[in-house]
Amino acid sequence: MLDDFVFALLDNAASLKPSASTFQNVWGLASVNGVASSLAFVAGISKLAAPVQSLRALHELFRNRRLATTGLVRLYAAVEVAASIVLLLAAVRMIGAILIGVLGVCFASLGLVGAARKSRVSCGCLGHRSGRPLGAANVVAGFALMLVLPLNGSLEFRASSTENYSQAALLTAALASLALCLWIHRRVAIVLLLPTARQAKATPS
Amino acid sequence: MIDVLFALVLLALVGAVVLLFAMFGELTARLPTLDIGYLDPTVTPLREARLGSAPDYWPEQLAPLLDANDGSALLLVLSTACGSCENVAEQLTNEIDQQSSIDTGVVVSCGDRRLGENFIERHGLDGMPTYVDEGGEWVIASFGVQTSPSALAIRHWRLESAAVFTDVVALRAATTDIEEVAA
């Protein structure tokens, strides 16, 4: 893959944009999109598996509980997963960026409503029951996701680099998703691993 | 192309890991409710209740529930001093994601407001309309009910029927049967 980038650089040297190289565009954009995608990917899959906590948070915010149902939460989660994957594929990258931007607007809006109503119920955004209620953190995350659209719109790369983009973005998203998942469930890992570690120390070999 | 397919497969595998962790986390959270034990399915009419009565006022925590359901709701009266009520509250936390509780509110009768608020927080009932009734004064004055756990079926802002129960699923079934007969 590295030699492909080198050849791409040599082949396109004459038509490079003055402000950024093809190499930096592809890797930089793939990294940013991969991280943004991982957030939506993990959030979507987690809510598909465990929508209960998100449902509770929405019921706390909206008195009319018919506005939030398990089906709607799962539908939203499915859109998150779809948007995260579409963003990683070069051919449909801009569609993914638009979807991620819309999701960012939703995150930020719910965060604002949660902050205004002083929500106390864990938001369940990443599926787990412990966590912060809807508030400032969601607003910040939402704005960060909204920036994905203008960033993708402003940067371009050569058609010969599309496959490299997809590969780099998919790999970045996979690694970031794994790291995020392990971070979210770190307490489980600590509880399971720590007694074993303590026991190993206490028992002489 | 092969590299992209490989990366897609890797992402799918990571997705499976995320899914497993999410399911594991949800199962861990539900562990306290899996050991509830035997539930008596009997739903018995509550004779002390003043059927047809309407409260002098509706607490602001419960009024929106009735507004959203045309003056109808199922109010569950629980007490912080009642072991069966702890059991019922655990059943309710499992029910929330099944949308069965869309027209249900909870009245928590307690000696001290803090006990009632702690009860609600402990059982994760803050996603439902809940009212902390200190000393049970509102429920007694409005409906003549001093028993818990009990269920009060409200229709057109008035008490239509009341029952004593311990199994929420059995209560739902009994409520559905009454509605079908009335229809």
CSV table of C-alpha atoms in Angstrom, one decimal:
chain,number,residue,atom,x,y,z
A,1,MET,CA,0.0,0.0,0.0
A,2,LEU,CA,2.8,2.4,0.8
A,3,ASP,CA,4.4,2.0,-2.6
A,4,ASP,CA,1.0,2.8,-4.2
A,5,PHE,CA,1.0,6.1,-2.4
A,6,VAL,CA,4.5,6.8,-3.5
A,7,PHE,CA,3.6,6.1,-7.2
A,8,ALA,CA,0.5,8.2,-6.8
A,9,LEU,CA,2.5,11.1,-5.5
A,10,LEU,CA,5.0,10.8,-8.4
A,11,ASP,CA,2.3,10.4,-11.0
A,12,ASN,CA,0.2,13.4,-9.8
A,13,ALA,CA,3.0,15.7,-8.7
A,14,ALA,CA,2.3,18.2,-11.4
A,15,SER,CA,-1.4,18.5,-10.5
A,16,LEU,CA,-1.3,18.6,-6.7
A,17,LYS,CA,-3.1,21.3,-4.9
A,18,PRO,CA,-0.7,23.9,-3.6
A,19,SER,CA,-2.0,23.6,0.0
A,20,ALA,CA,-2.1,19.8,0.5
A,21,SER,CA,-0.6,16.7,-0.9
A,22,THR,CA,-2.6,13.7,-2.2
A,23,PHE,CA,-0.9,11.6,0.5
A,24,GLN,CA,-1.9,13.9,3.3
A,25,ASN,CA,-5.4,14.4,2.0
A,26,VAL,CA,-6.2,10.7,1.8
A,27,TRP,CA,-4.6,9.7,5.2
A,28,GLY,CA,-5.8,12.7,7.1
A,29,LEU,CA,-9.3,12.5,5.8
A,30,ALA,CA,-9.4,8.7,6.3
A,31,SER,CA,-8.3,9.1,9.9
A,32,VAL,CA,-10.8,11.8,10.7
A,33,ASN,CA,-13.6,10.0,9.0
A,34,GLY,CA,-12.6,6.7,10.6
A,35,VAL,CA,-12.8,8.2,14.1
A,36,ALA,CA,-16.1,10.0,13.4
A,37,SER,CA,-17.5,6.8,11.9
A,38,SER,CA,-16.4,4.7,14.9
A,39,LEU,CA,-18.4,6.9,17.2
A,40,ALA,CA,-21.6,6.4,15.1
A,41,PHE,CA,-20.8,2.7,14.5
A,42,VAL,CA,-20.3,1.8,18.2
A,43,ALA,CA,-23.3,4.0,19.3
A,44,GLY,CA,-25.5,2.4,16.6
A,45,ILE,CA,-24.7,-1.2,17.3
A,46,SER,CA,-24.9,-0.7,21.0
A,47,LYS,CA,-28.3,0.8,20.8
A,48,LEU,CA,-29.5,-1.9,18.4
A,49,ALA,CA,-28.6,-4.4,21.1
A,50,ALA,CA,-29.7,-2.5,24.1
A,51,PRO,CA,-32.1,0.4,23.4
A,52,VAL,CA,-33.6,0.4,26.9
A,53,GLN,CA,-31.5,3.2,28.5
A,54,SER,CA,-31.9,5.5,25.5
A,55,LEU,CA,-35.6,4.9,25.6
A,56,ARG,CA,-35.7,5.9,29.3
A,57,ALA,CA,-33.7,9.0,28.6
A,58,LEU,CA,-36.1,10.1,25.9
A,59,HIS,CA,-39.1,9.3,28.1
A,60,GLU,CA,-37.7,11.6,30.7
A,61,LEU,CA,-37.4,14.4,28.2
A,62,PHE,CA,-40.6,14.0,26.3
A,63,ARG,CA,-43.8,13.7,28.3
A,64,ASN,CA,-45.7,12.2,25.4
A,65,ARG,CA,-44.1,8.7,25.4
A,66,ARG,CA,-45.5,7.8,22.1
A,67,LEU,CA,-42.8,10.1,20.6
A,68,ALA,CA,-40.1,7.6,21.6
A,69,THR,CA,-40.6,3.9,21.1
A,70,THR,CA,-38.2,1.0,21.0
A,71,GLY,CA,-38.7,0.7,17.2
A,72,LEU,CA,-37.8,4.4,16.7
A,73,VAL,CA,-34.6,4.1,18.8
A,74,ARG,CA,-33.6,1.0,16.8
A,75,LEU,CA,-34.3,2.7,13.5
A,76,TYR,CA,-32.2,5.7,14.6
A,77,ALA,CA,-29.4,3.2,15.6
A,78,ALA,CA,-29.7,1.5,12.2
A,79,VAL,CA,-29.2,4.9,10.5
A,80,GLU,CA,-26.1,5.5,12.6
A,81,VAL,CA,-24.6,2.2,11.6
A,82,ALA,CA,-25.4,2.8,7.9
A,83,ALA,CA,-24.0,6.3,8.0
A,84,SER,CA,-20.8,5.2,9.6
A,85,ILE,CA,-20.2,2.6,6.9
A,86,VAL,CA,-21.2,4.8,4.0
A,87,LEU,CA,-18.7,7.5,5.2
A,88,LEU,CA,-15.9,5.0,4.9
A,89,LEU,CA,-16.5,4.1,1.2
A,90,ALA,CA,-14.9,6.5,-1.2
A,91,ALA,CA,-17.7,6.3,-3.8
A,92,VAL,CA,-20.4,7.4,-1.4
A,93,ARG,CA,-18.3,9.3,1.0
A,94,MET,CA,-20.2,12.6,0.7
A,95,ILE,CA,-23.6,10.9,1.3
A,96,GLY,CA,-22.1,9.5,4.5
A,97,ALA,CA,-20.8,12.9,5.4
A,98,ILE,CA,-24.3,14.4,5.0
A,99,LEU,CA,-25.8,11.6,7.1
A,100,ILE,CA,-23.2,12.0,9.8
A,101,GLY,CA,-23.8,15.8,9.8
A,102,VAL,CA,-27.5,15.2,10.3
A,103,LEU,CA,-26.8,12.8,13.2
A,104,GLY,CA,-24.6,15.5,14.7
A,105,VAL,CA,-27.5,17.9,14.6
A,106,CYS,CA,-29.6,15.3,16.4
A,107,PHE,CA,-27.0,14.7,19.0
A,108,ALA,CA,-26.5,18.4,19.7
A,109,SER,CA,-30.2,19.1,19.8
A,110,LEU,CA,-30.9,16.3,22.3
A,111,GLY,CA,-28.0,17.5,24.3
A,112,LEU,CA,-29.4,21.0,24.4
A,113,VAL,CA,-32.8,19.8,25.5
A,114,GLY,CA,-31.3,17.5,28.1
A,115,ALA,CA,-29.2,20.4,29.5
A,116,ALA,CA,-32.1,22.8,29.5
A,117,ARG,CA,-34.4,20.3,31.4
A,118,LYS,CA,-31.6,19.2,33.7
A,119,SER,CA,-31.8,15.6,32.7
A,120,ARG,CA,-30.7,13.0,35.3
A,121,VAL,CA,-31.2,9.7,33.5
A,122,SER,CA,-28.2,8.2,31.8
A,123,CYS,CA,-28.5,8.9,28.1
A,124,GLY,CA,-27.6,5.4,26.9
A,125,CYS,CA,-26.1,6.8,23.8
A,126,LEU,CA,-23.5,4.1,23.7
A,127,GLY,CA,-25.9,1.4,24.9
A,128,HIS,CA,-24.8,1.1,28.5
A,129,ARG,CA,-27.0,2.0,31.5
A,130,SER,CA,-24.3,3.9,33.4
A,131,GLY,CA,-23.1,7.1,31.9
A,132,ARG,CA,-23.8,10.8,31.7
A,133,PRO,CA,-27.3,12.2,31.1
A,134,LEU,CA,-28.0,14.1,27.9
A,135,GLY,CA,-26.2,17.4,28.2
A,136,ALA,CA,-23.1,19.4,27.2
A,137,ALA,CA,-21.1,16.3,26.2
A,138,ASN,CA,-23.7,15.4,23.6
A,139,VAL,CA,-23.7,19.0,22.3
A,140,VAL,CA,-19.9,18.9,21.9
A,141,ALA,CA,-20.0,15.5,20.2
A,142,GLY,CA,-22.8,16.7,17.9
A,143,PHE,CA,-20.9,19.8,16.8
A,144,ALA,CA,-17.8,17.7,16.2
A,145,LEU,CA,-19.8,15.4,13.9
A,146,MET,CA,-21.3,18.3,12.1
A,147,LEU,CA,-17.8,19.4,11.1
A,148,VAL,CA,-17.4,16.2,9.1
A,149,LEU,CA,-19.5,17.5,6.3
A,150,PRO,CA,-17.7,20.7,5.6
A,151,LEU,CA,-14.3,18.9,6.0
A,152,ASN,CA,-15.2,16.3,3.5
A,153,GLY,CA,-16.6,18.9,1.1
A,154,SER,CA,-13.5,21.0,1.2
A,155,LEU,CA,-11.0,18.2,0.6
A,156,GLU,CA,-10.6,16.2,-2.5
A,157,PHE,CA,-8.3,13.4,-3.6
A,158,ARG,CA,-7.5,11.8,-6.9
A,159,ALA,CA,-9.6,9.0,-8.3
A,160,SER,CA,-6.6,6.7,-8.1
A,161,SER,CA,-6.6,7.1,-4.3
A,162,THR,CA,-10.2,6.1,-3.7
A,163,GLU,CA,-9.3,2.5,-2.9
A,164,ASN,CA,-6.5,3.7,-0.5
A,165,TYR,CA,-9.0,6.0,1.2
A,166,SER,CA,-11.6,3.2,1.7
A,167,GLN,CA,-9.0,0.8,3.0
A,168,ALA,CA,-7.4,3.4,5.4
A,169,ALA,CA,-10.8,4.7,6.6
A,170,LEU,CA,-12.1,1.2,7.2
A,171,LEU,CA,-9.0,0.1,9.2
A,172,THR,CA,-9.0,3.4,11.2
A,173,ALA,CA,-12.7,2.9,12.0
A,174,ALA,CA,-12.2,-0.7,13.0
A,175,LEU,CA,-9.3,0.1,15.4
A,176,ALA,CA,-11.1,3.2,16.8
A,177,SER,CA,-14.3,1.2,17.3
A,178,LEU,CA,-12.5,-1.5,19.2
A,179,ALA,CA,-10.7,1.0,21.4
A,180,LEU,CA,-14.0,2.9,22.1
A,181,CYS,CA,-15.8,-0.4,22.9
A,182,LEU,CA,-13.1,-1.5,25.3
A,183,TRP,CA,-13.1,2.0,26.9
A,184,ILE,CA,-16.8,1.9,27.4
A,185,HIS,CA,-16.7,-1.5,29.1
A,186,ARG,CA,-13.4,-1.1,30.9
A,187,ARG,CA,-15.0,-1.7,34.3
A,188,VAL,CA,-16.0,-5.2,33.2
A,189,ALA,CA,-12.5,-5.9,32.1
A,190,ILE,CA,-11.0,-4.5,35.3
A,191,VAL,CA,-13.4,-6.6,37.5
A,192,LEU,CA,-12.7,-9.7,35.5
A,193,LEU,CA,-8.9,-9.2,35.2
A,194,LEU,CA,-7.9,-7.6,38.5
A,195,PRO,CA,-8.7,-10.4,40.9
A,196,THR,CA,-6.7,-12.8,38.7
A,197,ALA,CA,-3.8,-10.4,38.7
A,198,ARG,CA,-3.9,-10.1,42.5
A,199,GLN,CA,-4.1,-13.8,42.9
A,200,ALA,CA,-1.1,-14.3,40.6
A,201,LYS,CA,0.9,-11.9,42.8
A,202,ALA,CA,-0.1,-13.6,46.0
A,203,THR,CA,0.6,-17.1,44.8
A,204,PRO,CA,4.4,-17.8,44.6
A,205,SER,CA,5.3,-19.7,41.4
B,1,MET,CA,-10.2,-4.4,-4.0
B,2,ILE,CA,-9.2,-7.4,-1.9
B,3,ASP,CA,-7.7,-5.0,0.6
B,4,VAL,CA,-10.9,-3.1,0.9
B,5,LEU,CA,-12.9,-6.3,1.3
B,6,PHE,CA,-10.5,-7.4,4.0
B,7,ALA,CA,-10.9,-4.1,5.8
B,8,LEU,CA,-14.7,-4.5,5.5
B,9,VAL,CA,-14.6,-8.0,7.0
B,10,LEU,CA,-12.4,-6.6,9.8
B,11,LEU,CA,-14.9,-3.9,10.5
B,12,ALA,CA,-17.7,-6.5,10.6
B,13,LEU,CA,-15.8,-8.5,13.1
B,14,VAL,CA,-15.3,-5.5,15.3
B,15,GLY,CA,-19.0,-4.8,15.0
B,16,ALA,CA,-19.7,-8.3,16.3
B,17,VAL,CA,-17.4,-7.7,19.3
B,18,VAL,CA,-19.2,-4.4,20.0
B,19,LEU,CA,-22.5,-6.2,19.8
B,20,LEU,CA,-21.3,-8.9,22.2
B,21,PHE,CA,-20.1,-6.4,24.7
B,22,ALA,CA,-23.4,-4.4,24.5
B,23,MET,CA,-25.5,-7.6,25.1
B,24,PHE,CA,-23.2,-8.6,27.9
B,25,GLY,CA,-23.5,-5.2,29.5
B,26,GLU,CA,-27.3,-5.3,29.2
B,27,LEU,CA,-27.4,-8.8,30.7
B,28,THR,CA,-25.3,-7.7,33.6
B,29,ALA,CA,-27.6,-4.7,34.3
B,30,ARG,CA,-30.6,-7.1,34.3
B,31,LEU,CA,-29.1,-9.7,36.7
B,32,PRO,CA,-30.8,-8.3,39.8
B,33,THR,CA,-34.2,-8.7,38.1
B,34,LEU,CA,-33.7,-12.3,36.9
B,35,ASP,CA,-34.0,-13.7,40.4
B,36,ILE,CA,-37.4,-12.3,41.3
B,37,GLY,CA,-38.7,-15.8,42.2
B,38,TYR,CA,-42.4,-17.0,42.1
B,39,LEU,CA,-45.0,-14.3,41.2
B,40,ASP,CA,-48.6,-14.9,42.3
B,41,PRO,CA,-50.6,-14.1,39.2
B,42,THR,CA,-53.8,-13.4,41.2
B,43,VAL,CA,-55.3,-9.9,40.6
B,44,THR,CA,-57.9,-9.2,43.3
B,45,PRO,CA,-60.4,-6.3,43.4
B,46,LEU,CA,-59.6,-3.8,46.0
B,47,ARG,CA,-62.8,-3.3,48.0
B,48,GLU,CA,-61.7,-0.3,50.0
B,49,ALA,CA,-61.3,1.9,46.9
B,50,ARG,CA,-63.9,4.5,46.3
B,51,LEU,CA,-64.9,3.7,42.7
B,52,GLY,CA,-66.1,6.7,40.6
B,53,SER,CA,-64.2,9.2,42.7
B,54,ALA,CA,-62.1,12.0,41.2
B,55,PRO,CA,-59.2,13.7,43.1
B,56,ASP,CA,-59.6,17.4,44.1
B,57,TYR,CA,-56.3,17.9,42.2
B,58,TRP,CA,-53.9,15.9,40.0
B,59,PRO,CA,-50.2,16.3,40.9
B,60,GLU,CA,-48.2,18.0,38.1
B,61,GLN,CA,-46.1,14.8,37.7
B,62,LEU,CA,-49.2,12.8,36.8
B,63,ALA,CA,-51.4,15.3,35.0
B,64,PRO,CA,-49.5,15.1,31.7
B,65,LEU,CA,-49.9,11.3,31.7
B,66,LEU,CA,-53.7,11.7,31.8
B,67,ASP,CA,-53.6,14.6,29.3
B,68,ALA,CA,-51.8,12.4,26.8
B,69,ASN,CA,-54.2,9.5,27.2
B,70,ASP,CA,-57.6,11.3,27.2
B,71,GLY,CA,-58.0,11.2,31.0
B,72,SER,CA,-57.1,7.5,31.2
B,73,ALA,CA,-54.1,5.9,32.9
B,74,LEU,CA,-53.1,3.0,35.1
B,75,LEU,CA,-51.7,4.2,38.4
B,76,LEU,CA,-49.6,1.7,40.4
B,77,VAL,CA,-49.5,2.5,44.1
B,78,LEU,CA,-46.2,1.3,45.6
B,79,SER,CA,-44.9,1.8,49.1
B,80,THR,CA,-41.2,2.0,50.3
B,81,ALA,CA,-42.2,-0.1,53.3
B,82,CYS,CA,-43.5,-3.0,51.3
B,83,GLY,CA,-41.4,-6.0,50.1
B,84,SER,CA,-43.8,-6.9,47.3
B,85,CYS,CA,-43.5,-3.3,46.0
B,86,GLU,CA,-39.8,-3.7,45.6
B,87,ASN,CA,-40.5,-6.8,43.5
B,88,VAL,CA,-43.1,-5.0,41.4
B,89,ALA,CA,-40.7,-2.1,40.8
B,90,GLU,CA,-38.1,-4.6,39.5
B,91,GLN,CA,-40.7,-6.0,37.1
B,92,LEU,CA,-41.4,-2.5,35.9
B,93,THR,CA,-37.8,-1.8,35.0
B,94,ASN,CA,-37.9,-4.8,32.6
B,95,GLU,CA,-41.2,-3.6,31.1
B,96,ILE,CA,-40.1,-0.1,30.1
B,97,ASP,CA,-38.6,-1.2,26.8
B,98,GLN,CA,-41.6,-3.2,25.8
B,99,GLN,CA,-43.8,-0.2,25.6
B,100,SER,CA,-46.4,-1.9,27.8
B,101,SER,CA,-46.1,1.0,30.3
B,102,ILE,CA,-46.9,3.8,28.0
B,103,ASP,CA,-50.0,4.7,29.9
B,104,THR,CA,-48.7,3.8,33.4
B,105,GLY,CA,-47.7,6.1,36.2
B,106,VAL,CA,-46.4,5.2,39.6
B,107,VAL,CA,-47.4,6.7,43.0
B,108,VAL,CA,-44.8,6.0,45.7
B,109,SER,CA,-46.2,6.2,49.1
B,110,CYS,CA,-43.5,6.9,51.8
B,111,GLY,CA,-43.0,8.3,55.2
B,112,ASP,CA,-40.3,10.7,54.0
B,113,ARG,CA,-39.9,12.2,50.5
B,114,ARG,CA,-36.2,11.2,50.4
B,115,LEU,CA,-37.2,7.6,50.8
B,116,GLY,CA,-39.6,7.9,47.9
B,117,GLU,CA,-37.1,9.6,45.7
B,118,ASN,CA,-34.5,7.0,46.6
B,119,PHE,CA,-37.0,4.2,45.7
B,120,ILE,CA,-37.6,5.8,42.3
B,121,GLU,CA,-33.9,6.2,41.5
B,122,ARG,CA,-32.9,2.8,42.8
B,123,HIS,CA,-35.4,1.1,40.5
B,124,GLY,CA,-34.7,3.3,37.5
B,125,LEU,CA,-38.4,4.5,37.4
B,126,ASP,CA,-37.5,8.1,36.7
B,127,GLY,CA,-38.3,7.5,33.0
B,128,MET,CA,-41.9,7.0,33.9
B,129,PRO,CA,-44.4,9.5,35.4
B,130,THR,CA,-43.9,9.1,39.1
B,131,TYR,CA,-45.3,10.9,42.1
B,132,VAL,CA,-43.9,10.8,45.6
B,133,ASP,CA,-46.9,10.8,48.0
B,134,GLU,CA,-45.7,11.6,51.5
B,135,GLY,CA,-47.7,9.6,54.0
B,136,GLY,CA,-49.9,8.3,51.2
B,137,GLU,CA,-52.1,11.4,51.8
B,138,TRP,CA,-53.0,12.0,48.2
B,139,VAL,CA,-54.0,8.4,47.4
B,140,ILE,CA,-56.0,8.0,50.6
B,141,ALA,CA,-57.8,11.4,50.2
B,142,SER,CA,-58.5,10.9,46.5
B,143,PHE,CA,-59.4,7.2,46.2
B,144,GLY,CA,-59.5,5.8,49.8
B,145,VAL,CA,-56.7,3.4,49.0
B,146,GLN,CA,-54.3,2.3,51.8
B,147,THR,CA,-53.1,-0.9,50.3
B,148,SER,CA,-50.0,-1.6,48.1
B,149,PRO,CA,-49.0,-2.8,45.7
B,150,SER,CA,-52.3,-1.8,44.1
B,151,ALA,CA,-53.4,-0.7,40.6
B,152,LEU,CA,-55.9,2.1,40.0
B,153,ALA,CA,-57.5,2.2,36.6
B,154,ILE,CA,-58.4,5.8,35.8
B,155,ARG,CA,-61.0,6.5,33.0
B,156,HIS,CA,-62.2,10.0,32.1
B,157,TRP,CA,-60.2,11.3,35.1
B,158,ARG,CA,-62.2,9.1,37.6
B,159,LEU,CA,-61.3,5.9,39.4
B,160,GLU,CA,-63.0,3.1,37.4
B,161,SER,CA,-61.5,0.0,39.1
B,162,ALA,CA,-58.8,-0.9,41.6
B,163,ALA,CA,-57.0,-4.2,42.3
B,164,VAL,CA,-54.3,-5.7,44.4
B,165,PHE,CA,-51.6,-7.5,42.5
B,166,THR,CA,-48.0,-8.7,42.6
B,167,ASP,CA,-47.4,-9.9,39.0
B,168,VAL,CA,-47.3,-7.0,36.5
B,169,VAL,CA,-47.7,-9.3,33.5
B,170,ALA,CA,-50.9,-10.8,35.1
B,171,LEU,CA,-52.1,-7.3,35.9
B,172,ARG,CA,-51.6,-6.2,32.2
B,173,ALA,CA,-53.5,-9.3,31.0
B,174,ALA,CA,-56.4,-8.6,33.5
B,175,THR,CA,-56.5,-5.0,32.4
B,176,THR,CA,-56.7,-6.0,28.7
B,177,ASP,CA,-59.5,-8.4,29.4
B,178,ILE,CA,-61.5,-5.7,31.1
B,179,GLU,CA,-61.0,-3.3,28.2
B,180,GLU,CA,-62.0,-5.9,25.7
B,181,VAL,CA,-65.2,-6.7,27.6
B,182,ALA,CA,-66.1,-3.0,27.9
B,183,ALA,CA,-65.5,-2.5,24.2
